[in-house]
Amino acid sequence: MIEFHKNWLHRSYLVIKDKYKEIDSLDQQIGDGDHGSTILRGLDKVVNNFENIDINNEVDFMSEVSRLMRISMGGASGILMTIFIKESTNLNINNIHKSVLNIFSSTIEKIKKRGKVNIGDKSILDIYYPLHVKINNEDDFLIDEIFSSIDSSLQNTKNMEAKVGRAKFLDTKGVGVIDPGAFSTSIILKEFFREIFNEKNN
Ligand SMILES: [Mg+2]
């Protein structure tokens, strides 16, 4: 399963590399302007160093990956965005539905606790939470449905008033701008599910 994680993160890295300027420009409107570059730096740090991480155990490997990413990104986003990366080692390809639900519920709890953030505050939680609800309500999931759920959750962050981060201090509370962290999270989650479907169809 280490290969699963490598493929997933590598794909995420390529998509973020393509979109980081777009993410930075969202962050320039409601944050400190560098979220796209920050997540790109974190992914670059791990993806281009996989061969130097001399660990064969999946859990320890991903724990090291998330540590390197967290340090390289720094700040709150480094802490919050690597929670899912670490939790993802609980994926069981023979029991995808249940293991994905468990990964999501513990990710959500940890983000709430460490980020002191709630659903609807305009944050990465507004991607994880609705997707968790959706998966929980269905016996199986289709990639198109997952992707459209992620897309609509991302669009929903646009009209949310920020209750966390710098955006909450703006007169506009960030209304009218998609949350940059939610944007990068949407990319990472889409690539995670894409890799699950690749794995399933192999
Ligand atoms: Mg920043």
PDB file of N, CA, C and O in Angstrom, residues 23-53:
ATOM      1  N   ILE A  23      -4.651  29.148  -6.563  1.00  0.00           N
ATOM      2  CA  ILE A  23      -4.918  29.041  -5.122  1.00  0.00           C
ATOM      3  C   ILE A  23      -4.293  30.230  -4.382  1.00  0.00           C
ATOM      4  O   ILE A  23      -4.918  30.828  -3.503  1.00  0.00           O
ATOM      5  N   ASP A  24      -3.078  30.590  -4.762  1.00  0.00           N
ATOM      6  CA  ASP A  24      -2.450  31.784  -4.167  1.00  0.00           C
ATOM      7  C   ASP A  24      -3.316  33.021  -4.388  1.00  0.00           C
ATOM      8  O   ASP A  24      -3.446  33.859  -3.492  1.00  0.00           O
ATOM      9  N   SER A  25      -3.886  33.126  -5.574  1.00  0.00           N
ATOM     10  CA  SER A  25      -4.645  34.349  -5.852  1.00  0.00           C
ATOM     11  C   SER A  25      -5.936  34.403  -5.017  1.00  0.00           C
ATOM     12  O   SER A  25      -6.357  35.479  -4.597  1.00  0.00           O
ATOM     13  N   LEU A  26      -6.530  33.248  -4.727  1.00  0.00           N
ATOM     14  CA  LEU A  26      -7.668  33.235  -3.785  1.00  0.00           C
ATOM     15  C   LEU A  26      -7.191  33.671  -2.404  1.00  0.00           C
ATOM     16  O   LEU A  26      -7.841  34.473  -1.722  1.00  0.00           O
ATOM     17  N   ASP A  27      -6.037  33.143  -2.012  1.00  0.00           N
ATOM     18  CA  ASP A  27      -5.502  33.451  -0.682  1.00  0.00           C
ATOM     19  C   ASP A  27      -5.059  34.919  -0.591  1.00  0.00           C
ATOM     20  O   ASP A  27      -5.069  35.509   0.487  1.00  0.00           O
ATOM     21  N   GLN A  28      -4.692  35.504  -1.731  1.00  0.00           N
ATOM     22  CA  GLN A  28      -4.339  36.929  -1.717  1.00  0.00           C
ATOM     23  C   GLN A  28      -5.566  37.787  -1.424  1.00  0.00           C
ATOM     24  O   GLN A  28      -5.454  38.879  -0.889  1.00  0.00           O
ATOM     25  N   GLN A  29      -6.734  37.241  -1.760  1.00  0.00           N
ATOM     26  CA  GLN A  29      -7.954  38.013  -1.510  1.00  0.00           C
ATOM     27  C   GLN A  29      -8.450  37.890  -0.072  1.00  0.00           C
ATOM     28  O   GLN A  29      -9.045  38.817   0.455  1.00  0.00           O
ATOM     29  N   ILE A  30      -8.201  36.753   0.557  1.00  0.00           N
ATOM     30  CA  ILE A  30      -8.779  36.587   1.908  1.00  0.00           C
ATOM     31  C   ILE A  30      -7.803  36.044   2.960  1.00  0.00           C
ATOM     32  O   ILE A  30      -8.187  35.830   4.110  1.00  0.00           O
ATOM     33  N   GLY A  31      -6.552  35.813   2.589  1.00  0.00           N
ATOM     34  CA  GLY A  31      -5.609  35.263   3.580  1.00  0.00           C
ATOM     35  C   GLY A  31      -4.266  35.965   3.456  1.00  0.00           C
ATOM     36  O   GLY A  31      -4.212  37.150   3.144  1.00  0.00           O
ATOM     37  N   ASP A  32      -3.190  35.224   3.663  1.00  0.00           N
ATOM     38  CA  ASP A  32      -1.884  35.878   3.538  1.00  0.00           C
ATOM     39  C   ASP A  32      -1.226  35.602   2.194  1.00  0.00           C
ATOM     40  O   ASP A  32      -0.071  35.948   1.977  1.00  0.00           O
ATOM     41  N   GLY A  33      -1.974  35.000   1.301  1.00  0.00           N
ATOM     42  CA  GLY A  33      -1.568  35.002  -0.098  1.00  0.00           C
ATOM     43  C   GLY A  33      -0.689  33.880  -0.597  1.00  0.00           C
ATOM     44  O   GLY A  33      -0.311  33.878  -1.767  1.00  0.00           O
ATOM     45  N   ASP A  34      -0.365  32.935   0.293  1.00  0.00           N
ATOM     46  CA  ASP A  34       0.620  31.943  -0.167  1.00  0.00           C
ATOM     47  C   ASP A  34       0.155  30.496  -0.024  1.00  0.00           C
ATOM     48  O   ASP A  34       0.967  29.579  -0.073  1.00  0.00           O
ATOM     49  N   HIS A  35      -1.138  30.265   0.152  1.00  0.00           N
ATOM     50  CA  HIS A  35      -1.544  28.873   0.423  1.00  0.00           C
ATOM     51  C   HIS A  35      -1.172  27.904  -0.697  1.00  0.00           C
ATOM     52  O   HIS A  35      -0.724  26.787  -0.423  1.00  0.00           O
ATOM     53  N   GLY A  36      -1.358  28.325  -1.932  1.00  0.00           N
ATOM     54  CA  GLY A  36      -1.011  27.450  -3.060  1.00  0.00           C
ATOM     55  C   GLY A  36       0.469  27.100  -3.056  1.00  0.00           C
ATOM     56  O   GLY A  36       0.848  25.930  -3.189  1.00  0.00           O
ATOM     57  N   SER A  37       1.305  28.106  -2.884  1.00  0.00           N
ATOM     58  CA  SER A  37       2.756  27.866  -2.844  1.00  0.00           C
ATOM     59  C   SER A  37       3.137  27.009  -1.647  1.00  0.00           C
ATOM     60  O   SER A  37       4.058  26.195  -1.728  1.00  0.00           O
ATOM     61  N   THR A  38       2.434  27.202  -0.536  1.00  0.00           N
ATOM     62  CA  THR A  38       2.741  26.457   0.683  1.00  0.00           C
ATOM     63  C   THR A  38       2.436  24.967   0.523  1.00  0.00           C
ATOM     64  O   THR A  38       3.257  24.118   0.878  1.00  0.00           O
ATOM     65  N   ILE A  39       1.269  24.668  -0.021  1.00  0.00           N
ATOM     66  CA  ILE A  39       0.920  23.254  -0.189  1.00  0.00           C
ATOM     67  C   ILE A  39       1.807  22.622  -1.274  1.00  0.00           C
ATOM     68  O   ILE A  39       2.232  21.467  -1.150  1.00  0.00           O
ATOM     69  N   LEU A  40       2.148  23.396  -2.272  1.00  0.00           N
ATOM     70  CA  LEU A  40       3.062  22.876  -3.303  1.00  0.00           C
ATOM     71  C   LEU A  40       4.426  22.551  -2.682  1.00  0.00           C
ATOM     72  O   LEU A  40       5.009  21.499  -2.956  1.00  0.00           O
ATOM     73  N   ARG A  41       4.905  23.439  -1.819  1.00  0.00           N
ATOM     74  CA  ARG A  41       6.196  23.205  -1.160  1.00  0.00           C
ATOM     75  C   ARG A  41       6.157  21.923  -0.319  1.00  0.00           C
ATOM     76  O   ARG A  41       7.087  21.115  -0.353  1.00  0.00           O
ATOM     77  N   GLY A  42       5.069  21.730   0.411  1.00  0.00           N
ATOM     78  CA  GLY A  42       4.927  20.538   1.251  1.00  0.00           C
ATOM     79  C   GLY A  42       4.917  19.263   0.432  1.00  0.00           C
ATOM     80  O   GLY A  42       5.591  18.285   0.770  1.00  0.00           O
ATOM     81  N   LEU A  43       4.160  19.269  -0.647  1.00  0.00           N
ATOM     82  CA  LEU A  43       4.073  18.068  -1.487  1.00  0.00           C
ATOM     83  C   LEU A  43       5.390  17.813  -2.221  1.00  0.00           C
ATOM     84  O   LEU A  43       5.832  16.681  -2.348  1.00  0.00           O
ATOM     85  N   ASP A  44       6.001  18.889  -2.678  1.00  0.00           N
ATOM     86  CA  ASP A  44       7.282  18.783  -3.372  1.00  0.00           C
ATOM     87  C   ASP A  44       8.328  18.142  -2.447  1.00  0.00           C
ATOM     88  O   ASP A  44       9.085  17.263  -2.857  1.00  0.00           O
ATOM     89  N   LYS A  45       8.315  18.574  -1.203  1.00  0.00           N
ATOM     90  CA  LYS A  45       9.264  18.074  -0.205  1.00  0.00           C
ATOM     91  C   LYS A  45       9.180  16.546  -0.055  1.00  0.00           C
ATOM     92  O   LYS A  45      10.190  15.871   0.086  1.00  0.00           O
ATOM     93  N   VAL A  46       7.969  16.012  -0.102  1.00  0.00           N
ATOM     94  CA  VAL A  46       7.847  14.554   0.063  1.00  0.00           C
ATOM     95  C   VAL A  46       7.928  13.797  -1.265  1.00  0.00           C
ATOM     96  O   VAL A  46       8.676  12.834  -1.387  1.00  0.00           O
ATOM     97  N   VAL A  47       7.190  14.274  -2.246  1.00  0.00           N
ATOM     98  CA  VAL A  47       7.100  13.540  -3.514  1.00  0.00           C
ATOM     99  C   VAL A  47       8.469  13.408  -4.184  1.00  0.00           C
ATOM    100  O   VAL A  47       8.787  12.371  -4.753  1.00  0.00           O
ATOM    101  N   ASN A  48       9.262  14.454  -4.081  1.00  0.00           N
ATOM    102  CA  ASN A  48      10.577  14.382  -4.711  1.00  0.00           C
ATOM    103  C   ASN A  48      11.653  13.853  -3.775  1.00  0.00           C
ATOM    104  O   ASN A  48      12.850  13.978  -4.063  1.00  0.00           O
ATOM    105  N   ASN A  49      11.216  13.282  -2.656  1.00  0.00           N
ATOM    106  CA  ASN A  49      12.158  12.677  -1.706  1.00  0.00           C
ATOM    107  C   ASN A  49      11.754  11.281  -1.283  1.00  0.00           C
ATOM    108  O   ASN A  49      12.318  10.741  -0.331  1.00  0.00           O
ATOM    109  N   PHE A  50      10.783  10.707  -1.983  1.00  0.00           N
ATOM    110  CA  PHE A  50      10.316   9.371  -1.602  1.00  0.00           C
ATOM    111  C   PHE A  50      11.477   8.378  -1.475  1.00  0.00           C
ATOM    112  O   PHE A  50      11.522   7.581  -0.541  1.00  0.00           O
ATOM    113  N   GLU A  51      12.405   8.454  -2.412  1.00  0.00           N
ATOM    114  CA  GLU A  51      13.491   7.455  -2.404  1.00  0.00           C
ATOM    115  C   GLU A  51      14.433   7.628  -1.203  1.00  0.00           C
ATOM    116  O   GLU A  51      15.155   6.708  -0.839  1.00  0.00           O
ATOM    117  N   ASN A  52      14.371   8.815  -0.581  1.00  0.00           N
ATOM    118  CA  ASN A  52      15.226   9.027   0.597  1.00  0.00           C
ATOM    119  C   ASN A  52      14.552   8.648   1.913  1.00  0.00           C
ATOM    120  O   ASN A  52      15.171   8.712   2.972  1.00  0.00           O
ATOM    121  N   ILE A  53      13.273   8.301   1.829  1.00  0.00           N
ATOM    122  CA  ILE A  53      12.582   7.872   3.047  1.00  0.00           C
ATOM    123  C   ILE A  53      12.707   6.352   3.136  1.00  0.00           C
ATOM    124  O   ILE A  53      12.017   5.608   2.459  1.00  0.00           O
TER     125      ILE A  53
END
